[in-house]
Amino acid sequence: MLIKEREFLAGKKIGGREPFFLIAGPCVIESRDMLKRVCETMKKLSEELGILYIFKSSFDKANRSSHDSKRGPGMEEGLRDLESIRKEFGVPVLTDIHEREQVKAVSQVVDVLQIPAFLSRQTDLLQACAESGKWVNVKKGQFMAPQDAAKIADKIKACGSDKYLVTERGVSFGYNNLVFDPRSPEIIHEMDIPFVFDGTHSTQLPGAGKESGGDRRFAPVLMRAAVASGLEGIFMEVHPDPPSAWSDSSNQYYLDQAPELLRGLYKIDRLVKTQIFAG
């Protein structure tokens, strides 16, 4: 089961037979030059595949495991960097929102406001984002079941908006581990909610040591499983040199390896949706 086709960003549609869109970029803004390098590669690939590309990066990673971890350049400088990418490459951009007070300034620059997983139940924040008129991508908390996505959607719809996405990034299972339930896309689709799969954060090992760990080698496996289940979007963090990244160094995907992976995922997407709509 897939959602009904609907209008999305940049004249593109999602749902039904439409191919997945891609949200990709480095976890946190480290430098404008690095942002350009990532965006150029991912935009070129997306144009090759004929899919919508949304650039992502965070100006502040507020939910770090340690108080002395690098968080990013802050909102003012970060928004200048994101606006530069949006203008130079002509792509929509996405970034995280942590507080209601950030919504007004951030919504003037970006196309999609993202709610981090640990804030996915914060009603005031969700509704402030909805009232901005922008698309809202809500990372479903690791503590939430797929059925709980209905409550996320209801809060946003109560503000008169239907511009929302729900992103799956795994659920807590035991200690310092996340598990992706492949039933999740079907359950969320039954509520006619656009489903996005976060293929890199799903490989995290949260809270393992001073910094959250991860194992990026499982990202392709999880992403292939999610695409085979049927989805509207893929989210992945990519970096030219993940081991040196300021954040999520264990699970960000290598930029030079992303094209091969995404070409394969696109083929799976086309096969699955062709079969779903056959006859």
C-alpha angles and dihedrals in degrees: 000000000000132000122263116270114267142169116273135166132325093011092303128128131218132202132041113045094343116123119247120273121228129233108188142151143105118311095241134012108262101161137344091239091057091048089053093050093052095043093049092053096045095043091052091050093047091051089051091054095039095237132133114260124205116189116221137190135140127239090199131021097201097170099066122153092231129041091226097052117118110265106182138259098302131248102293098050093034094055090051089054093048092047089051091054092047093052099040097046101027094229131133114254134213132197140168125269119203104170137034090236090064096057099083096052097039095047090058090064110029134058099213127037114208126208112208117235096251089056098046093110096049100116098190092050093047093050095045088056092047091051090055090073092235128121112267123212111197118197104218108235118251086238095057129091119225090254089062089069086082090068090052091051093046092055092052095043089052086069092055095257129126094179101110140122129189118215123204116213102165134276131259115268118175118319124339095347139106128204129199114219108208089207089069097084091052094048093048092045090054085067090050091244119147109248125216124183121214103211099183105041087049087069093057124122097208120217094359100151127324090329130029110266129212146175113231093186088081095054095089091048093051094043093051090051092049094047090049088055091056125256145171101225146019123214120195136158114226130185135177091233111014098183089062095045119125091229137022092009091161098054109028110109124241110260094221091053096048098082095059091047095048094047088057092046090051090055090051091049092052093047095048096047092045089055093045092055097037111128 
